[in-house]
Short mmCIF file of C-alpha atoms and ligand atoms in Angstrom, two decimals:
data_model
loop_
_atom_site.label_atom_id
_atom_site.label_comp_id
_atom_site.label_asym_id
_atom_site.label_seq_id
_atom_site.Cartn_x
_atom_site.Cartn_y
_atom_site.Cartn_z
CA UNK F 1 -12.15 12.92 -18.03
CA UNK F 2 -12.64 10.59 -15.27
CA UNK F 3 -10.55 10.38 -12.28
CA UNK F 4 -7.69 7.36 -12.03
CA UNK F 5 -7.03 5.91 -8.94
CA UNK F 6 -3.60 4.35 -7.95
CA UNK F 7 -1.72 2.58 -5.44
CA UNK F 8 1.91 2.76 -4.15
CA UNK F 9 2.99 -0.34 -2.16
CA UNK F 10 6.14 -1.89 -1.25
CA UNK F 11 8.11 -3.14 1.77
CA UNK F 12 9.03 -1.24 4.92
CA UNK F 13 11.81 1.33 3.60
CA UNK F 14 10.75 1.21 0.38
CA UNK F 15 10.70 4.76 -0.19
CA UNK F 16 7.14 5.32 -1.32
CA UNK F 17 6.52 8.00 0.78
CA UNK F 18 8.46 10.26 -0.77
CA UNK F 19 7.53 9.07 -4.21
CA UNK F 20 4.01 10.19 -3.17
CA UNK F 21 4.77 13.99 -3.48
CA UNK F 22 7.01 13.54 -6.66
CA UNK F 23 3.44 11.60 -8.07
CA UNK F 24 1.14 14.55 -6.53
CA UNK F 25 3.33 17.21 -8.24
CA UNK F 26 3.37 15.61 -11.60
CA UNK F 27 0.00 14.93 -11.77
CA UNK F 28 -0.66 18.17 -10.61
CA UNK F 29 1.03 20.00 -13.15
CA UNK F 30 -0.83 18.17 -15.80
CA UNK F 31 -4.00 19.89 -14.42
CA UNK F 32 -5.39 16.81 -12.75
CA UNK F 33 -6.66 17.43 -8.61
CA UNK F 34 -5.55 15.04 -6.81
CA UNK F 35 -6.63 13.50 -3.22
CA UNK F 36 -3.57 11.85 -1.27
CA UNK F 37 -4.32 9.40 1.12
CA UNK F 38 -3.40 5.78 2.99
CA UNK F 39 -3.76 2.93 4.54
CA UNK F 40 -4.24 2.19 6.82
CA UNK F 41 -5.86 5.33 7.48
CA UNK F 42 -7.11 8.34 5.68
CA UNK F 43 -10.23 8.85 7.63
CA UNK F 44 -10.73 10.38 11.49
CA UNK F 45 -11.68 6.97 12.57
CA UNK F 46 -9.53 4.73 9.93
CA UNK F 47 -6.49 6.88 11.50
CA UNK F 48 -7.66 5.48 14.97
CA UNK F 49 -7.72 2.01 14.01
CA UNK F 50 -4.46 2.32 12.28
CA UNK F 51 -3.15 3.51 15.87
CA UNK F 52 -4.49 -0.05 17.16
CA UNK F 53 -2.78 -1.83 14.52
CA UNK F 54 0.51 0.25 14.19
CA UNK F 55 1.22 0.91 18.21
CA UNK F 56 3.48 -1.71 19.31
CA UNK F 57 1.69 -3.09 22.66
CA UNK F 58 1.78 -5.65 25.01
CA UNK F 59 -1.89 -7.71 23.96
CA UNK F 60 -0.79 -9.55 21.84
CA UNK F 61 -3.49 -9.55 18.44
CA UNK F 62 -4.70 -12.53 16.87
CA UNK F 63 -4.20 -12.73 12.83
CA UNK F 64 -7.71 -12.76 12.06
CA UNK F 65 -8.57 -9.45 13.97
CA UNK F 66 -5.80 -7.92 11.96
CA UNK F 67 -6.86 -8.65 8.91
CA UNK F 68 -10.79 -7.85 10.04
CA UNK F 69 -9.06 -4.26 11.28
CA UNK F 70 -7.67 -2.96 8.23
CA UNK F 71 -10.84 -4.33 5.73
CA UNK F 72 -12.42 -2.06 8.31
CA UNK F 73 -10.54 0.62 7.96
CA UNK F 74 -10.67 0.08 4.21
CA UNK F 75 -14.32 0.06 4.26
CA UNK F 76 -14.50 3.70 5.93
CA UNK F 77 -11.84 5.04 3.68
CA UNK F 78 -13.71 3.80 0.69
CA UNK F 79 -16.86 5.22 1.58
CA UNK F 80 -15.86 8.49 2.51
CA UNK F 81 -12.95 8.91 0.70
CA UNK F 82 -11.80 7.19 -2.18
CA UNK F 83 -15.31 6.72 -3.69
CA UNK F 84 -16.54 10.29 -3.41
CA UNK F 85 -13.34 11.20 -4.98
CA UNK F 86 -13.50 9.11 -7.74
CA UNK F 87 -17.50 9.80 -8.53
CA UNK F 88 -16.14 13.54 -8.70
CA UNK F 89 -13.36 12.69 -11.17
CA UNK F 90 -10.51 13.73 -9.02
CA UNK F 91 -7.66 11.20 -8.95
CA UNK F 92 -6.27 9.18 -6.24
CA UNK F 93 -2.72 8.43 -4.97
CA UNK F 94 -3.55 6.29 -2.03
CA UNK F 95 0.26 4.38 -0.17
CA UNK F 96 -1.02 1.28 0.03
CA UNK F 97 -4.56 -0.44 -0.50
CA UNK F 98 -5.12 -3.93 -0.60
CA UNK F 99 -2.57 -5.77 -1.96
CA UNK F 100 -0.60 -4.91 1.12
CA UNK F 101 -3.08 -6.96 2.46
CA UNK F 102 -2.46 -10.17 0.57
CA UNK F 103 1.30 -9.57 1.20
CA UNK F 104 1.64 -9.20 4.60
CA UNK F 105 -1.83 -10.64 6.41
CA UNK F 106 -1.42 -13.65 3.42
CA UNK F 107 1.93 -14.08 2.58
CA UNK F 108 3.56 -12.76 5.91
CA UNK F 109 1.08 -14.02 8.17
CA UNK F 110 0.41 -16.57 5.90
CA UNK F 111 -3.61 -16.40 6.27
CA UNK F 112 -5.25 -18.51 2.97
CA UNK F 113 -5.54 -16.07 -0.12
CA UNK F 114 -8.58 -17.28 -0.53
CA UNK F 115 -10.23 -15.81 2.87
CA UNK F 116 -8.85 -13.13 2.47
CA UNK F 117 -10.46 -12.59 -1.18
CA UNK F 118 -13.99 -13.40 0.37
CA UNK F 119 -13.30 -10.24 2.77
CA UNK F 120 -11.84 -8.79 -0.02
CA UNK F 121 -14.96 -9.02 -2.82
CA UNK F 122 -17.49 -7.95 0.32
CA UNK F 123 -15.36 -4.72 0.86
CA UNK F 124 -14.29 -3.72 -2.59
CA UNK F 125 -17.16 -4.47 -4.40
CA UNK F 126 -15.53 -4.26 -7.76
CA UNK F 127 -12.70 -1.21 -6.52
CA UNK F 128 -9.38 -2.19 -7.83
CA UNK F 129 -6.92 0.34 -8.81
CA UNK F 130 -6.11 1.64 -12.04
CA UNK F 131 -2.19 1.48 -11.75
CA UNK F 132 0.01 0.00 -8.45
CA UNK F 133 2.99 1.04 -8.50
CA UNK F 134 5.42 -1.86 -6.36
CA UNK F 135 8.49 -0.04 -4.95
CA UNK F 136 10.86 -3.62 -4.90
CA UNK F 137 13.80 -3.88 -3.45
CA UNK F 138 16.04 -6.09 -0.94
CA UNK F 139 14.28 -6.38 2.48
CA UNK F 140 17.31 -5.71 4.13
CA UNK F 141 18.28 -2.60 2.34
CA UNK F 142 14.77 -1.51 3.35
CA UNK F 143 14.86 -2.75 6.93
CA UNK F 144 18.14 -0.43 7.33
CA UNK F 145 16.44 2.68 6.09
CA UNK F 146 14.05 2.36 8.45
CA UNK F 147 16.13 1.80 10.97
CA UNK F 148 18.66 4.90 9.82
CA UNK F 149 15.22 6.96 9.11
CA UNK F 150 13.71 7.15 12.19
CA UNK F 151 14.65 5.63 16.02
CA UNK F 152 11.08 3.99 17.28
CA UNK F 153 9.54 1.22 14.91
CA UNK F 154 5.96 0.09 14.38
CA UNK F 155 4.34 -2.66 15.82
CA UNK F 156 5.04 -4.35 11.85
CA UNK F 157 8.45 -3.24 12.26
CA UNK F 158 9.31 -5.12 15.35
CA UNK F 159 8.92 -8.33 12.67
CA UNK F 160 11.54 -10.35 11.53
CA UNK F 161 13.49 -10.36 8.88
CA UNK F 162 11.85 -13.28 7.37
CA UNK F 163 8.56 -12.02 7.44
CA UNK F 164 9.64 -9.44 5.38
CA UNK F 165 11.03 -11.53 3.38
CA UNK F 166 7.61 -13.73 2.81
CA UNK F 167 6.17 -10.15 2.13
CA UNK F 168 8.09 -9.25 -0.63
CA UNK F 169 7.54 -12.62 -2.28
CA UNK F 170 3.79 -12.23 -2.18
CA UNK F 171 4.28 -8.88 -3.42
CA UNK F 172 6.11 -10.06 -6.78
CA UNK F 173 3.83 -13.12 -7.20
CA UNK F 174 1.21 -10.48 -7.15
CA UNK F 175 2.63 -8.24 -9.51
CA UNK F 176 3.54 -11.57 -11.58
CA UNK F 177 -0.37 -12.50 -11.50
CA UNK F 178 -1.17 -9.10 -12.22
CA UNK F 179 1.30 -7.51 -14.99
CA UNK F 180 -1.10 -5.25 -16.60
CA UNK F 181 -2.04 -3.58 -13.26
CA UNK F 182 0.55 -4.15 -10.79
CA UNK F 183 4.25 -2.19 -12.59
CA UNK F 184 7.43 -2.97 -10.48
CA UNK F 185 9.51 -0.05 -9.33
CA UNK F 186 13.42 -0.68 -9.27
CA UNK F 187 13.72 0.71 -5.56
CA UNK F 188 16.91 0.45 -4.66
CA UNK F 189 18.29 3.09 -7.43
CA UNK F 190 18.53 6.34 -7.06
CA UNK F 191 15.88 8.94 -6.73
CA UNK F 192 16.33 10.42 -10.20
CA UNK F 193 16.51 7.02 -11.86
CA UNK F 194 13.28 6.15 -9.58
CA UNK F 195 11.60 8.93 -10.77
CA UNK F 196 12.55 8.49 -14.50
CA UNK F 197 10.27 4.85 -14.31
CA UNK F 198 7.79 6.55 -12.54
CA UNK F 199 7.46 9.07 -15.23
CA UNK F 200 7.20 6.26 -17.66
CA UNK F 201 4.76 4.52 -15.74
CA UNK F 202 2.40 6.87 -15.03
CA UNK F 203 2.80 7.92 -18.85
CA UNK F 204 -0.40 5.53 -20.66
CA UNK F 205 -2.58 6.57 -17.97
CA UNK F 206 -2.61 10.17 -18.36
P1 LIG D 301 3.21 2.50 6.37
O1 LIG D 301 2.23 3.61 6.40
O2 LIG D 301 4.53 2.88 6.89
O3 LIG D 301 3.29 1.87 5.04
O4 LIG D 301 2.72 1.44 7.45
C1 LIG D 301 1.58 0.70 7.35
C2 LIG D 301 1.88 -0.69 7.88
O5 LIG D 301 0.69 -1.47 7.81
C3 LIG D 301 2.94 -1.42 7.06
O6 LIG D 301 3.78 -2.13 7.93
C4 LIG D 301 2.12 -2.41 6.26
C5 LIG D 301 0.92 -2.67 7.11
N1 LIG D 301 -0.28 -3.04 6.35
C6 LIG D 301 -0.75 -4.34 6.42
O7 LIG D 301 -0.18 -5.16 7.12
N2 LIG D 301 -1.87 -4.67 5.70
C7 LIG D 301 -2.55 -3.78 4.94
O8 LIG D 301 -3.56 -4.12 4.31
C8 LIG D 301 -2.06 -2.41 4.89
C9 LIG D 301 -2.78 -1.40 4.08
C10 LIG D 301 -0.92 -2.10 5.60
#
């Protein structure tokens, strides 16, 4: 049977990180290989340009050349990753893929939806995930794991509050737009109860 391919996204702290392996291993055990990956990222030279976007840095960068920087990224992971992958029929669990994009270059950056869909159909061509997965919870909960997980922060990080909070909202009107695709995670519960809905979500595509 054909591979599937899905997303995990969410806001900083969100915990999907860890979800990842609990995903991997389930899938895993059903028989299925898997190919992990992110974004941005999850090529040599996608990894560098994630570097240029993620190192916090004194240049300041316009919106637009973020935005341009991870459908770059995107379009090297796609080619040599997620593509070949999926024309093998392996699945993939990629943390994050575009609809991070609409959330935090559209709604936290608050570039027009629409150019960011132009970029969007030249890059995908067609490529939309099976299943996304959208670890929700409050931004500040999130914010403070960050904080308690690690001591440096990301150049996204260093944000405000608010823009997190403009991020989150772009992320539910997505998921609201998209029900079918786009399943909401309860993340602020535990990890057991977390991983009871992710059972249950990954259940009609397997
Ligand atoms: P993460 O690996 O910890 O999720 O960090 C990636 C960061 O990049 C996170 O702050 C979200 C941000 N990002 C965007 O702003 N737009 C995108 O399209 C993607 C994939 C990530």
């Amino acid at each position: 049977m054909a591979g599937k391919f899905i997303s995990l996204e969410g806001v900083e702290g969100a915990g999907k990180s860890t979800q990842v392996s609990f995903i991997h291993d389930c899938l895993k055990s059903l028989g299925k290989t898997v190919v992990v990956t992110r974004e941005p990222g999850g090529t040599e030279l996608s990894e560098k340009i994630r570097n240029l976007l993620l190192e916090p840095s004194p240049i300041a960068m316009a919106n637009d050349t973020e935005l341009l920087l991870m459908f770059a990224s995107r379009a090297e992971h796609i080619s040599q990753v997620i593509n070949p992958a999926l024309h093998r029929g392996d699945w993939v669990l990629c943390d994050r893929f575009h609809d991070a994009t609409y959330a935090y270059q559209g709604g936290g950056r608050g570039i027009q939806r629409q150019r960011i869909q132009q970029i969007a159909d030249w890059t995908l061509r067609g490529l939309i995930p099976d299943l996304t997965l959208l670890f929700d919870l409050p931004v500040e909960l999130g914010l403070k794991r960050v904080i308690e997980r690690q001591g440096t922060t990301d150049r996204f990080e260093r944000e405000k509050v608010d823009f997190f909070k403009k991020i989150r909202k772009s992320y539910l009107q997505s998921a609201k737009a998209e029900p079918n695709r786009i399943k909401i995670v309860d993340a602020s519960l535990s990890i057991t109860e977390i991983q009871k809905q992710l059972t249950q979500l990954l259940k009609p595509l397997i």
